[in-house]
PDB file of C-alpha atoms and ligand atoms in Angstrom:
ATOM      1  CA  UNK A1100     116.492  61.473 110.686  1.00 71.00           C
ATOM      2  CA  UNK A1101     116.521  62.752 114.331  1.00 88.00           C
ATOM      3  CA  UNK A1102     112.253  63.760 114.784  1.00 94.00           C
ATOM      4  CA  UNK A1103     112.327  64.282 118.526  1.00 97.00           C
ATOM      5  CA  UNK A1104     113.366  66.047 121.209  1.00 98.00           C
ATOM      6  CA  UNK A1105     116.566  66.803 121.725  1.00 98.00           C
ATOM      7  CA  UNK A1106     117.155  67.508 117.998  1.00 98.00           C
ATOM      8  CA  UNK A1107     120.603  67.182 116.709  1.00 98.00           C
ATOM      9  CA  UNK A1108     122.024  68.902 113.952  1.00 98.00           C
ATOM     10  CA  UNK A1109     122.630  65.294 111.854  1.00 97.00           C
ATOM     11  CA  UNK A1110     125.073  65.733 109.106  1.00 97.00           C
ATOM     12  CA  UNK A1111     124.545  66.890 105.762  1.00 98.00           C
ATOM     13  CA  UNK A1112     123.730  63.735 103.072  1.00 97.00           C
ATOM     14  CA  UNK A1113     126.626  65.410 100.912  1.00 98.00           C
ATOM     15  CA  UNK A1114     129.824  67.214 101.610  1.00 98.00           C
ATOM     16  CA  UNK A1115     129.800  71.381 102.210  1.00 98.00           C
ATOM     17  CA  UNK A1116     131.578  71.518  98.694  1.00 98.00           C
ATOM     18  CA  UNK A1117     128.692  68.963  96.825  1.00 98.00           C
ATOM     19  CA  UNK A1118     126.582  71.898  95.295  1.00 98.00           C
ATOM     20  CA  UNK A1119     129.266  74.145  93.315  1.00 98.00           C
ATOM     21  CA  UNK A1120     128.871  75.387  91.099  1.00 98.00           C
ATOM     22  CA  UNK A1121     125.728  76.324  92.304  1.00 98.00           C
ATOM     23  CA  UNK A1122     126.200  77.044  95.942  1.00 98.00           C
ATOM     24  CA  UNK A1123     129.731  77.298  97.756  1.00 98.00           C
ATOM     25  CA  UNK A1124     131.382  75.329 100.175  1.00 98.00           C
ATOM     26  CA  UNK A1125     131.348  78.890 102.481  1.00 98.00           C
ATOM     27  CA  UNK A1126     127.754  79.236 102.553  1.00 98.00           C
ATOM     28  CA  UNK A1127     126.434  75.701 102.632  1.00 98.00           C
ATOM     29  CA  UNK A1128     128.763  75.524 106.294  1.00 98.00           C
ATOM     30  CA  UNK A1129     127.202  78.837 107.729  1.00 98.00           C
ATOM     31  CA  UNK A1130     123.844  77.649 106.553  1.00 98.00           C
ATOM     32  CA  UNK A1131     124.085  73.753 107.796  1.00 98.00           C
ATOM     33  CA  UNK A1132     126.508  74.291 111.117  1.00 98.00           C
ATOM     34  CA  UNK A1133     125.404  78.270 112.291  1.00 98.00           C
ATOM     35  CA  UNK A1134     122.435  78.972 111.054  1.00 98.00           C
ATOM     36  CA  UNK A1135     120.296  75.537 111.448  1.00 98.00           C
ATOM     37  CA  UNK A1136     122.267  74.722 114.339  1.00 98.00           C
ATOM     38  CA  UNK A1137     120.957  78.229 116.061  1.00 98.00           C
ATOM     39  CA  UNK A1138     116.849  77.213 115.174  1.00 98.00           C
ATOM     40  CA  UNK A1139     118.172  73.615 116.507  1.00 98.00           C
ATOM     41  CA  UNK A1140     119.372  75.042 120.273  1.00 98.00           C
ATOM     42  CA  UNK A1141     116.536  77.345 120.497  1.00 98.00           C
ATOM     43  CA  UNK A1142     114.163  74.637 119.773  1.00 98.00           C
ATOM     44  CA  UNK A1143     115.784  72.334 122.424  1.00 98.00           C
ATOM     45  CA  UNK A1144     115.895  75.519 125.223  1.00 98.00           C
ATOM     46  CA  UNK A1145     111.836  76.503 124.778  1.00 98.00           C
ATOM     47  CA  UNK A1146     111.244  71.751 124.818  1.00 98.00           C
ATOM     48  CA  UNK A1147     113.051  71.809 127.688  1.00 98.00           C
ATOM     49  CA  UNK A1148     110.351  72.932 129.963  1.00 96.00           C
ATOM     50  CA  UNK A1149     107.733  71.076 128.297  1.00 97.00           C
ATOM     51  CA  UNK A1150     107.907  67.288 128.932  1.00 97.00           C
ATOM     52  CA  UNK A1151     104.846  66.258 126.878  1.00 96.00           C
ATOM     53  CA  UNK A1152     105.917  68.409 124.010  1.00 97.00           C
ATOM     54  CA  UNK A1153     109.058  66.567 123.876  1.00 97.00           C
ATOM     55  CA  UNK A1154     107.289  63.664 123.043  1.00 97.00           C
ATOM     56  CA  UNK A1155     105.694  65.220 119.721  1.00 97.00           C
ATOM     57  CA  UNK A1156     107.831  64.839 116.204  1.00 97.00           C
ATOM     58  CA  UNK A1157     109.121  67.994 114.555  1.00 96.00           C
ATOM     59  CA  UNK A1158     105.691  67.585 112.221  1.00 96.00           C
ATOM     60  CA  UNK A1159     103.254  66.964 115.031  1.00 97.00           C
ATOM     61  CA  UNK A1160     104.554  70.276 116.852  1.00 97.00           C
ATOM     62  CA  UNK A1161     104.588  72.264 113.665  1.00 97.00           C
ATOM     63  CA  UNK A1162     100.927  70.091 112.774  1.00 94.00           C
ATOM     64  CA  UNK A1163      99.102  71.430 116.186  1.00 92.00           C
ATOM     65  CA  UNK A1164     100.890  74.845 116.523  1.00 94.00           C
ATOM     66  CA  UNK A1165      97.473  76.384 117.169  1.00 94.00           C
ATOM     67  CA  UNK A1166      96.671  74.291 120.432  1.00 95.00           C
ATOM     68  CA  UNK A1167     100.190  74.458 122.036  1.00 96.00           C
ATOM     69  CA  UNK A1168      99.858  77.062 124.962  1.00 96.00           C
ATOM     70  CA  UNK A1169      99.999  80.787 124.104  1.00 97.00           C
ATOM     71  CA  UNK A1170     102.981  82.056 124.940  1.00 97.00           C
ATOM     72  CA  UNK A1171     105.225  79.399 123.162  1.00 97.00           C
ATOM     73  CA  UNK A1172     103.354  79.249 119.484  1.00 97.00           C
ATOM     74  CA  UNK A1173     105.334  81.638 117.753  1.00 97.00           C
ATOM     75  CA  UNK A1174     108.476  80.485 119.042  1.00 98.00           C
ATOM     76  CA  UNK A1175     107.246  77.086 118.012  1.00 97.00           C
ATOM     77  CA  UNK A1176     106.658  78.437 114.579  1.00 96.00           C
ATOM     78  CA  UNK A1177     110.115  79.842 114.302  1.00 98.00           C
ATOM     79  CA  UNK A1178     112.307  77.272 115.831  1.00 98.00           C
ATOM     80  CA  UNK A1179     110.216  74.511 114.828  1.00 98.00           C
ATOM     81  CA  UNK A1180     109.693  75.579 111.390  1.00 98.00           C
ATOM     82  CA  UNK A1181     113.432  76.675 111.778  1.00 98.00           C
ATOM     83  CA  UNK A1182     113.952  73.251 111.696  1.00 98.00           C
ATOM     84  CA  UNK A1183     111.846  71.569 109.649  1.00 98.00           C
ATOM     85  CA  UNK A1184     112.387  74.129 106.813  1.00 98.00           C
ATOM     86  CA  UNK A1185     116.272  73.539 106.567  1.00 98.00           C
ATOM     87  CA  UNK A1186     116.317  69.886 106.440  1.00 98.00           C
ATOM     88  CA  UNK A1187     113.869  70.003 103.443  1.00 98.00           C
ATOM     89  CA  UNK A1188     115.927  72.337 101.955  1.00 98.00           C
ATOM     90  CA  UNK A1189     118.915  70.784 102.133  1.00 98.00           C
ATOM     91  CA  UNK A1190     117.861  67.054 101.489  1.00 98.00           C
ATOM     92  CA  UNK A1191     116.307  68.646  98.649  1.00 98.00           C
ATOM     93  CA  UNK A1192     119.321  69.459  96.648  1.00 98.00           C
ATOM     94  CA  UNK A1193     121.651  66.742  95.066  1.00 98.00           C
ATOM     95  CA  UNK A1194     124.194  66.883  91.952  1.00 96.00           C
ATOM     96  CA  UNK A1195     122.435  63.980  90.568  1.00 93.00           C
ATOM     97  CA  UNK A1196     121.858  64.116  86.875  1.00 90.00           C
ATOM     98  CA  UNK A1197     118.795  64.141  86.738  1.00 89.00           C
ATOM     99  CA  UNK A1198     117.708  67.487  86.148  1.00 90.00           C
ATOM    100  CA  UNK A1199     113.917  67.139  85.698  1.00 94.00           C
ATOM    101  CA  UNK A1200     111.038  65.476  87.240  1.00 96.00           C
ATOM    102  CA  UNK A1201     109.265  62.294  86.289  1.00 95.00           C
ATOM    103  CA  UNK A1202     106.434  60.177  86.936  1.00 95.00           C
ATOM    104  CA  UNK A1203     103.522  60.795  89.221  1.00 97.00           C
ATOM    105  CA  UNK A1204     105.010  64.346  89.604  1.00 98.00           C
ATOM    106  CA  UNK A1205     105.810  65.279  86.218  1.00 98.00           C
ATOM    107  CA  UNK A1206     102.279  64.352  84.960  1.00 98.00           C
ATOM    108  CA  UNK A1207     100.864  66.373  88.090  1.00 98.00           C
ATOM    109  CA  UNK A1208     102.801  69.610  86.826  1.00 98.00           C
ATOM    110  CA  UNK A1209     102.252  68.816  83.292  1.00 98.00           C
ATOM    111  CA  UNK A1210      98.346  68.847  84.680  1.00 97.00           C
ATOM    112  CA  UNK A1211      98.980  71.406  87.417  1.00 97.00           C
ATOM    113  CA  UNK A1212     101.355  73.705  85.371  1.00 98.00           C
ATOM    114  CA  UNK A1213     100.517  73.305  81.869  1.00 98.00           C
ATOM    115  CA  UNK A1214     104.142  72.317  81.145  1.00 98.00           C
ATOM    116  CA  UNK A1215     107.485  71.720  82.762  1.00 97.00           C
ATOM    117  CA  UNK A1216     108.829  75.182  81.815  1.00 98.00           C
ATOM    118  CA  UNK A1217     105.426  77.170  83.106  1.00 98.00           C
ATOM    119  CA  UNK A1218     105.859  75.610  86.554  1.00 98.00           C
ATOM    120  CA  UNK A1219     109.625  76.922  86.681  1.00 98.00           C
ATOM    121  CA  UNK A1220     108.726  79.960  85.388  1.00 98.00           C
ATOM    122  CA  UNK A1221     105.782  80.018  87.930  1.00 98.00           C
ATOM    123  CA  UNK A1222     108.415  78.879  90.541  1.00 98.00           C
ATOM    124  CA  UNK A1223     110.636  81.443  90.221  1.00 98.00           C
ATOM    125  CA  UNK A1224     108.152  84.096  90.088  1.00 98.00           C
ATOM    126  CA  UNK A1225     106.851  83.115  93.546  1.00 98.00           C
ATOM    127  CA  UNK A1226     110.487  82.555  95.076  1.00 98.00           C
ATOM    128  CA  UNK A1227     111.401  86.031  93.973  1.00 98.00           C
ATOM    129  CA  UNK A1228     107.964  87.489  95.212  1.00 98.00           C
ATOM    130  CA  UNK A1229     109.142  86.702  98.542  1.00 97.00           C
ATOM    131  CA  UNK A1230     109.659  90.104 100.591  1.00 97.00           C
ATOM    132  CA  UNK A1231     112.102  89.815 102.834  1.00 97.00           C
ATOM    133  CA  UNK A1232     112.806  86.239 104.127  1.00 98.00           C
ATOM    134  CA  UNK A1233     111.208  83.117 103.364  1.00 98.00           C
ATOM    135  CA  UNK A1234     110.714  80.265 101.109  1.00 98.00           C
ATOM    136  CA  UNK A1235     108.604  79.289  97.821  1.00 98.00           C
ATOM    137  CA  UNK A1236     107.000  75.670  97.914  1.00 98.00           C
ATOM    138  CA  UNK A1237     105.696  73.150  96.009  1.00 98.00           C
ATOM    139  CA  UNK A1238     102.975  71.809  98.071  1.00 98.00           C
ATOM    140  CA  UNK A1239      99.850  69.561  97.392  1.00 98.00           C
ATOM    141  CA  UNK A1240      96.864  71.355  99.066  1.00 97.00           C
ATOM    142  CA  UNK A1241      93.718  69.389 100.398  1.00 96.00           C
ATOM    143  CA  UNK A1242      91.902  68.682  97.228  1.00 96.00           C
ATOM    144  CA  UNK A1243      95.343  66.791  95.993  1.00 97.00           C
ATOM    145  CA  UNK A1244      96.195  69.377  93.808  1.00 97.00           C
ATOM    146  CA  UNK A1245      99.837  70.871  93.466  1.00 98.00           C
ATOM    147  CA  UNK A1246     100.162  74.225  93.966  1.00 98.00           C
ATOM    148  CA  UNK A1247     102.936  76.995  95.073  1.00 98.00           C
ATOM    149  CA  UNK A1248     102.779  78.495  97.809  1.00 98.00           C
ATOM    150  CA  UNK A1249     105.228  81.057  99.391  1.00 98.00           C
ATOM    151  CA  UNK A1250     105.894  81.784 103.142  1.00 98.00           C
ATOM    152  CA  UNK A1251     107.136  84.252 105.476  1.00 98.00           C
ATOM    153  CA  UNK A1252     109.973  83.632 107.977  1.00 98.00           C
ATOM    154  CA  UNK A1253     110.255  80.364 109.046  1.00 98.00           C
ATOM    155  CA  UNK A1254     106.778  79.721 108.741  1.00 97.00           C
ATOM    156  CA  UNK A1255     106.152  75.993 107.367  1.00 97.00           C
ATOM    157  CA  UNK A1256     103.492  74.903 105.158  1.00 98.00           C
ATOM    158  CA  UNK A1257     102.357  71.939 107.204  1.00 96.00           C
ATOM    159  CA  UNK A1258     100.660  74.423 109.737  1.00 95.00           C
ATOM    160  CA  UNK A1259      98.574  75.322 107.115  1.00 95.00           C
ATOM    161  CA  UNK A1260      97.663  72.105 106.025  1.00 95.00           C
ATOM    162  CA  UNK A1261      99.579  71.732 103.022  1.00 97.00           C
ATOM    163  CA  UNK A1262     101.853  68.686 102.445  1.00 98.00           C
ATOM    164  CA  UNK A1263     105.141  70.109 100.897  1.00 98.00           C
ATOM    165  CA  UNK A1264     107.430  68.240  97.836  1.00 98.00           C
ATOM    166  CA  UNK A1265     110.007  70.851  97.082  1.00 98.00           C
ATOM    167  CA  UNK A1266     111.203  74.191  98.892  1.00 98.00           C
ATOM    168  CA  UNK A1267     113.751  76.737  98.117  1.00 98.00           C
ATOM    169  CA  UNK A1268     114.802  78.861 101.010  1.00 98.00           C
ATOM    170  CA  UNK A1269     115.225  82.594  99.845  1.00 98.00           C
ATOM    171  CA  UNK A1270     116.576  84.410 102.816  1.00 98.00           C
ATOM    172  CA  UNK A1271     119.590  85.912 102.294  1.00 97.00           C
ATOM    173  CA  UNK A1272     121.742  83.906 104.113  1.00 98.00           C
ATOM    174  CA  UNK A1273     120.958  81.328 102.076  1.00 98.00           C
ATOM    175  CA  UNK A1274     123.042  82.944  98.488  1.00 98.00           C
ATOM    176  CA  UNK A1275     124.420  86.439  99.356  1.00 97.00           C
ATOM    177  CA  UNK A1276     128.301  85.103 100.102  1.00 97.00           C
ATOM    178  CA  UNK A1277     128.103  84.039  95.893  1.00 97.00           C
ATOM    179  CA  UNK A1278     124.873  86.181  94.478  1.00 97.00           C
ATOM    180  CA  UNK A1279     125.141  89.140  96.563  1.00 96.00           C
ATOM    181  CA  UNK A1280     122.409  90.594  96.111  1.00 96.00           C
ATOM    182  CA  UNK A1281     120.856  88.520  93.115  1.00 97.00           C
ATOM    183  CA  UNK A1282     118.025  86.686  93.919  1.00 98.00           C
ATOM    184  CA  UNK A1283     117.120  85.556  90.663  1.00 98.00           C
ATOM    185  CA  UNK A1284     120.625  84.437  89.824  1.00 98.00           C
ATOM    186  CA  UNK A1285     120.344  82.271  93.377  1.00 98.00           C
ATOM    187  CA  UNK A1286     116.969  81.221  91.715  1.00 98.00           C
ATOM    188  CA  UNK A1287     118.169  79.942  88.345  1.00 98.00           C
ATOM    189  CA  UNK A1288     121.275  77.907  89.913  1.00 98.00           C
ATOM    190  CA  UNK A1289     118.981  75.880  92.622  1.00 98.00           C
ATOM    191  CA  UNK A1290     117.472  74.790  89.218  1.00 98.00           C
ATOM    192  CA  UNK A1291     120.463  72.802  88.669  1.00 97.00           C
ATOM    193  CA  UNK A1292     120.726  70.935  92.354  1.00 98.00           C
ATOM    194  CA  UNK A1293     117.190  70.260  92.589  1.00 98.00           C
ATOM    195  CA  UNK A1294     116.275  66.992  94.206  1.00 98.00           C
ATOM    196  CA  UNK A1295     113.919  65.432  92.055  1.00 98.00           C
ATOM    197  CA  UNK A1296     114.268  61.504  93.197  1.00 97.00           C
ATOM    198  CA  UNK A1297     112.725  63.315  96.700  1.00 97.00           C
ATOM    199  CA  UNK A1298     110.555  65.821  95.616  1.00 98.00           C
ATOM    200  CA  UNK A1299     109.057  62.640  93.771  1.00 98.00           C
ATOM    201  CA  UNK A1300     109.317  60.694  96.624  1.00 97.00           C
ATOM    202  CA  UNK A1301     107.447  63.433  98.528  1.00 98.00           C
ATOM    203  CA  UNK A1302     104.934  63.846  96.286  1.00 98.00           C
ATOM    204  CA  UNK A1303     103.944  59.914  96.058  1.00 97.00           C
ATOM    205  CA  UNK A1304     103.577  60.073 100.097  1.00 97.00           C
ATOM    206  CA  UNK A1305     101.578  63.353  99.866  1.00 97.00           C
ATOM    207  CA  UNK A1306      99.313  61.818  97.559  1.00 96.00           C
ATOM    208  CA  UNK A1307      98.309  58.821 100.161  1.00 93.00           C
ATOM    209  CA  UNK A1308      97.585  60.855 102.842  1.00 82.00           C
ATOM    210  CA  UNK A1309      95.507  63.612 100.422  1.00 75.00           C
TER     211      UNK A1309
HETATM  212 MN1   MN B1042     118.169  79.331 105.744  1.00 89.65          MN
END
């Protein structure tokens, strides 16, 4: 994956068309080539006139927001984040058959959750909770625990010190071209294309660091 400076929009690890039922081919090419793309240029245009930023990863400028000088933070946090934010997103969906989580992660939301079905039901209270645009996580805080979180905008988790496993991005962009307006019915299909080989995968390298 491309982690520094000048980012490139790599390619999708599936085709546009991979997530139908669930998601169209329409809105997973906006998404991917428009809108990442635009958080991808912008990052590259505020880097450009920073040569020691260009030498931090996507993580380590999202990591150490709060000491980067004033007057680029927030765009930092947008484009950054921007960034960030979609490719977890989208290498966190897959048509694989395996629909729910095992191992390490299913006993942590088993412990975390009380059950499989509570944390989806949790899961999709949070994502819909979401005013205006944003994402829900699944994150492990600092004491190792998993826990949801939601954020605003392109705000990412990792500023925060969270280490994130699984994200779902709720702005609108994201499912109005097939939900319209129907959140929860955008909700209940990501179900379906969940990534759970990489949430998993996520959640094993979360738990060495925390
Ligand atoms: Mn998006």
């Amino acid at each position: 994956m491309n982690q520094y400076y000048p980012f490139v929009n790599t390619p999708l690890p599936y085709n546009y068309d991979a997530m139908k039922p669930f998601i169209d081919a329409k809105t997973m090419i906006l998404h991917h080539d428009r809108h990442l793309q635009t958080y991808i240029d912008n990052l590259n245009n505020i880097l450009k006139d920073y040569p020691i930023l260009q030498k931090y990863s996507l993580e380590e400028l999202l990591y150490n927001v709060d000491s980067l000088p004033s007057n680029i933070q927030i765009p930092i946090l947008n484009n950054a984040g921007g960034v960030f934010n979609h490719r977890f997103y989208f290498d966190g969906l897959s048509r694989s058959k395996t629909k729910i989580p095992s191992g390490r992660l299913l006993n942590a939301i088993n412990q975390g959750f009380g059950s499989l079905d509570k944390f989806i039901e949790q899961f999709q209270k949070a994502a819909l909770s979401v005013f205006g645009s944003g994402y829900a996580w699944l994150v492990v805080n600092e004491d190792g625990k998993l826990v949801i979180v939601t954020t605003p905008n392109q705000n990412c988790p990792l500023s925060d010190g969270y280490c994130p496993v699984l994200n779902i991005d709720v702005w609108e962009h994201a499912y109005y071209l097939k939900h319209y307006n129907k959140r929860i019915d955008y909700i209940n299909d990501w179900f379906h294309i969940i990534n759970w080989k990489m949430a998993e995968a996520n959640y094993n390298m979360c738990k060495q660091v925390y």
